[in-house]
Short mmCIF file of C-alpha atoms in Angstrom, two decimals:
data_model
loop_
_atom_site.label_atom_id
_atom_site.label_comp_id
_atom_site.label_asym_id
_atom_site.label_seq_id
_atom_site.Cartn_x
_atom_site.Cartn_y
_atom_site.Cartn_z
CA UNK A 279 -0.33 -0.02 0.64
CA UNK A 280 0.92 3.73 -1.29
CA UNK A 281 0.51 7.40 0.74
CA UNK A 282 0.32 9.27 -1.87
CA UNK A 283 3.69 11.19 -1.01
CA UNK A 284 5.27 7.44 -1.86
CA UNK A 285 3.49 7.32 -4.91
CA UNK A 286 5.16 10.44 -5.54
CA UNK A 287 8.22 9.67 -4.19
CA UNK A 288 8.78 6.09 -6.79
CA UNK A 289 7.67 8.22 -9.90
CA UNK A 290 10.16 11.21 -9.33
CA UNK A 291 12.78 8.53 -8.45
CA UNK A 292 12.11 6.47 -11.40
CA UNK A 293 12.31 9.03 -13.53
CA UNK A 294 15.58 10.80 -12.64
CA UNK A 295 17.18 7.36 -13.09
CA UNK A 296 15.89 7.30 -16.43
CA UNK A 297 17.03 10.67 -17.87
CA UNK A 298 20.34 10.74 -15.56
CA UNK A 299 21.22 7.07 -14.64
CA UNK A 300 21.89 8.82 -10.92
CA UNK A 301 19.26 9.36 -7.85
CA UNK A 302 18.44 12.42 -7.10
CA UNK A 303 19.69 13.92 -3.33
CA UNK A 304 17.21 14.32 -1.08
CA UNK A 305 17.43 18.04 -1.46
CA UNK A 306 16.52 17.88 -4.85
CA UNK A 307 13.38 14.82 -3.30
CA UNK A 308 12.56 16.64 -0.15
CA UNK A 309 11.91 20.05 -3.43
CA UNK A 310 10.27 18.13 -5.73
CA UNK A 311 7.74 16.79 -2.79
CA UNK A 312 7.45 19.88 -0.91
CA UNK A 313 8.36 19.32 1.87
CA UNK A 314 10.14 20.42 4.67
CA UNK A 315 12.33 18.55 5.87
CA UNK A 316 14.87 15.80 4.45
CA UNK A 317 14.02 13.33 7.72
CA UNK A 318 10.44 13.50 5.75
CA UNK A 319 12.30 12.34 2.84
CA UNK A 320 14.58 9.98 4.93
CA UNK A 321 10.79 8.08 6.18
CA UNK A 322 9.34 8.29 2.94
CA UNK A 323 12.81 6.14 1.09
CA UNK A 324 12.31 3.43 4.02
CA UNK A 325 8.79 3.15 4.45
CA UNK A 326 9.20 2.15 0.19
CA UNK A 327 11.85 -0.12 1.09
CA UNK A 328 10.19 -2.06 3.66
CA UNK A 329 7.98 -2.81 0.50
CA UNK A 330 9.89 -3.82 -1.56
CA UNK A 331 9.36 -0.76 -3.96
CA UNK A 332 13.34 0.58 -4.09
CA UNK A 333 16.11 -0.97 -2.90
CA UNK A 334 19.57 1.30 -1.94
CA UNK A 335 22.38 -0.03 -2.83
CA UNK A 336 25.37 -0.78 -0.82
CA UNK A 337 28.36 1.22 -0.09
CA UNK A 338 27.40 3.58 -2.58
CA UNK A 339 26.17 7.75 -1.58
CA UNK A 340 22.80 8.28 -3.47
CA UNK A 341 22.36 5.19 -5.02
CA UNK A 342 19.16 3.83 -4.76
CA UNK A 343 17.31 0.85 -7.22
CA UNK A 344 13.45 0.64 -8.10
CA UNK A 345 12.20 -2.51 -7.89
CA UNK A 346 9.21 -2.67 -8.57
CA UNK A 347 5.93 -0.04 -9.62
CA UNK A 348 2.67 0.40 -9.95
CA UNK A 349 0.17 -1.46 -12.73
CA UNK A 350 0.49 0.48 -16.09
CA UNK A 351 3.99 1.87 -14.91
CA UNK A 352 4.51 5.59 -13.65
CA UNK A 353 5.14 8.29 -16.12
CA UNK A 354 1.64 8.43 -17.87
CA UNK A 355 -0.02 8.54 -14.61
CA UNK A 356 -1.25 11.88 -13.78
CA UNK A 357 -1.08 13.34 -10.04
CA UNK A 358 -4.99 12.83 -10.22
CA UNK A 359 -4.69 9.30 -9.89
CA UNK A 360 -2.19 8.65 -6.95
CA UNK A 361 -2.66 5.98 -4.46
CA UNK A 362 -4.86 6.77 -1.87
CA UNK A 363 -3.46 5.97 1.45
CA UNK A 364 -5.30 2.30 2.09
CA UNK A 365 -5.80 1.18 -1.28
CA UNK A 366 -3.65 -1.40 -2.61
CA UNK A 367 -1.94 -1.02 -5.56
CA UNK A 368 -1.54 -3.62 -7.62
CA UNK A 369 2.97 -4.18 -9.09
CA UNK A 370 4.44 -5.80 -11.13
CA UNK A 371 8.28 -6.72 -10.95
CA UNK A 372 11.32 -4.94 -13.20
CA UNK A 373 13.79 -5.54 -13.94
CA UNK A 374 16.39 -2.19 -13.38
CA UNK A 375 18.22 -0.46 -15.85
CA UNK A 376 20.48 0.69 -13.38
CA UNK A 377 22.50 -1.60 -11.96
CA UNK A 378 25.86 -1.50 -10.08
CA UNK A 379 28.66 -1.44 -12.89
CA UNK A 380 30.42 -4.52 -13.52
CA UNK A 381 33.74 -3.77 -12.68
CA UNK A 382 36.27 -6.47 -10.66
CA UNK A 383 39.27 -4.19 -9.84
CA UNK A 384 40.41 -2.23 -6.69
CA UNK A 385 41.98 0.86 -6.92
CA UNK A 386 43.87 2.04 -4.28
CA UNK A 387 43.68 6.17 -3.65
CA UNK A 388 45.34 8.46 -1.05
CA UNK A 389 43.53 8.27 2.64
CA UNK A 390 43.62 12.56 3.91
CA UNK A 391 42.05 12.27 7.16
CA UNK A 392 39.58 13.21 8.37
CA UNK A 393 36.61 15.52 7.51
CA UNK A 394 33.55 16.80 9.54
CA UNK A 395 30.15 16.35 9.38
CA UNK A 396 29.17 18.77 11.42
CA UNK A 397 31.58 21.50 12.61
CA UNK A 398 34.65 21.92 10.70
CA UNK A 399 37.44 20.05 10.65
CA UNK A 400 40.89 19.14 9.88
CA UNK A 401 41.25 17.14 6.59
CA UNK A 402 44.83 16.26 7.16
CA UNK A 403 46.61 15.27 4.49
CA UNK A 404 47.96 11.80 4.72
CA UNK A 405 50.52 9.35 3.20
CA UNK A 406 47.59 6.23 4.15
CA UNK A 407 45.68 4.42 0.89
CA UNK A 408 42.42 2.37 0.96
CA UNK A 409 41.37 0.08 -1.20
CA UNK A 410 38.75 0.09 -3.21
CA UNK A 411 36.19 -0.94 -5.85
CA UNK A 412 36.80 0.35 -8.61
CA UNK A 413 33.30 0.75 -9.92
CA UNK A 414 32.49 2.61 -6.90
CA UNK A 415 34.31 6.10 -8.96
CA UNK A 416 33.91 7.41 -12.38
CA UNK A 417 36.48 9.47 -14.50
CA UNK A 418 38.85 11.56 -12.85
CA UNK A 419 41.07 11.69 -10.12
CA UNK A 420 39.91 10.88 -6.11
CA UNK A 421 40.90 11.16 -3.53
CA UNK A 422 38.89 9.18 0.83
CA UNK A 423 38.16 11.23 3.72
CA UNK A 424 37.13 9.46 6.98
CA UNK A 425 33.89 10.92 7.33
CA UNK A 426 33.73 12.09 10.86
CA UNK A 427 30.36 13.40 12.86
CA UNK A 428 26.69 13.11 11.69
CA UNK A 429 25.40 15.72 10.47
CA UNK A 430 24.78 13.84 7.01
CA UNK A 431 23.13 10.53 8.32
CA UNK A 432 19.82 11.99 5.83
CA UNK A 433 22.13 10.89 2.86
CA UNK A 434 22.91 8.13 4.17
CA UNK A 435 26.40 9.12 5.46
CA UNK A 436 27.67 7.73 9.04
CA UNK A 437 30.76 8.62 11.50
CA UNK A 438 33.05 6.58 10.33
CA UNK A 439 32.51 5.85 6.68
CA UNK A 440 34.44 6.66 3.96
CA UNK A 441 33.69 9.55 1.77
CA UNK A 442 34.64 9.22 -1.57
CA UNK A 443 35.94 12.23 -2.98
CA UNK A 444 36.25 13.05 -7.30
CA UNK A 445 39.21 16.30 -7.18
CA UNK A 446 37.38 19.73 -8.39
CA UNK A 447 37.15 22.97 -8.46
CA UNK A 448 34.20 23.41 -9.27
CA UNK A 449 30.36 21.78 -8.50
CA UNK A 450 26.93 22.33 -8.75
CA UNK A 451 23.98 23.23 -6.98
CA UNK A 452 22.99 20.98 -3.96
CA UNK A 453 26.12 18.45 -4.65
CA UNK A 454 27.89 17.28 -1.68
CA UNK A 455 31.35 18.89 -1.57
CA UNK A 456 33.73 18.95 0.46
CA UNK A 457 34.66 23.18 1.06
CA UNK A 458 37.19 23.88 2.68
CA UNK A 459 36.44 27.08 4.73
CA UNK A 460 38.92 30.48 6.08
CA UNK A 461 41.57 27.53 4.03
CA UNK A 462 42.43 25.55 7.58
CA UNK A 463 38.51 23.86 8.48
CA UNK A 464 36.99 20.96 6.16
CA UNK A 465 33.68 20.17 6.02
CA UNK A 466 31.68 17.92 4.02
CA UNK A 467 28.44 19.34 3.13
CA UNK A 468 25.99 20.06 -0.02
CA UNK A 469 26.77 23.53 -1.64
CA UNK A 470 23.70 26.18 -1.69
CA UNK A 471 25.03 29.19 -3.99
CA UNK A 472 22.70 32.44 -2.86
CA UNK A 473 24.42 35.61 -4.62
CA UNK A 474 27.64 36.32 -3.49
CA UNK A 475 27.40 33.99 -0.21
CA UNK A 476 28.07 29.42 -0.09
CA UNK A 477 25.98 27.89 1.97
CA UNK A 478 26.74 25.06 3.40
CA UNK A 479 24.14 23.12 4.13
CA UNK A 480 24.23 19.77 6.56
CA UNK A 481 21.48 16.69 5.89
CA UNK A 482 20.22 16.63 9.76
CA UNK A 483 17.68 18.76 10.57
CA UNK A 484 19.97 19.03 14.15
CA UNK A 485 22.27 21.55 12.64
CA UNK A 486 21.86 24.60 11.53
CA UNK A 487 23.16 25.07 7.62
CA UNK A 488 26.75 27.20 7.43
CA UNK A 489 26.97 30.48 5.60
CA UNK A 490 29.97 32.59 4.20
CA UNK A 491 30.75 34.67 1.64
CA UNK A 492 32.80 33.69 -1.23
CA UNK A 493 35.52 33.91 -1.23
CA UNK A 494 36.09 32.26 2.71
CA UNK A 495 35.29 28.66 0.61
CA UNK A 496 37.62 26.28 -1.36
CA UNK A 497 35.78 23.59 -2.91
CA UNK A 498 38.01 20.60 -3.14
CA UNK A 499 35.61 18.11 -4.26
CA UNK A 500 32.68 16.53 -4.64
CA UNK A 501 31.46 13.28 -3.76
CA UNK A 502 31.86 10.90 -5.84
CA UNK A 503 30.98 7.44 -3.49
CA UNK A 504 30.82 6.26 0.00
CA UNK A 505 32.71 2.71 1.76
CA UNK A 506 30.91 1.32 4.52
CA UNK A 507 33.38 -1.86 6.94
CA UNK A 508 31.33 -3.48 9.46
#
């Protein structure tokens, strides 16, 4: 059984995967559904996962797979026909068109210490390396940072995870970036550009956004993947 919001979110995720092959961010889902908090998206994702409509791909940030859709698909269903609460929707199994990359190669990338998912802390340069499946990385040069803190939990990034970062000095609005603040402190946050200012948004309602002038923040990379050890 799907509520209206669950159905809308499933449609949005499926459409985005078909268009770009990349799952939308929690912030993009929040804006698409008109919700005030990403915690609501977290609950909807969990509900769809429990009902086996979607699944989270392991060890990858922002990686969702649609397992089944309402009968007849979703792209042609108008909003007025969404399934209301307590009405069971027939479902059909679908084969995902976005499976994880079939690449068993292991790469070693530099491990540059810890980065805050909370109040900014120093990202230390180091000589350590981290072994990473090549399937988790895209093109370009990469490095890894160990996550410290819980401000990105609604994006599925937990304390102790390893953030896999693509080196870049530019990023689009809404991407998760490594931001160097005042040339001394680094933090992992959503990037928001507001005129001549920069806002670094957490993915946890317990934390406030951080606002800086454009000259106070320098992008050092953007999130490419996530590695979690158990």
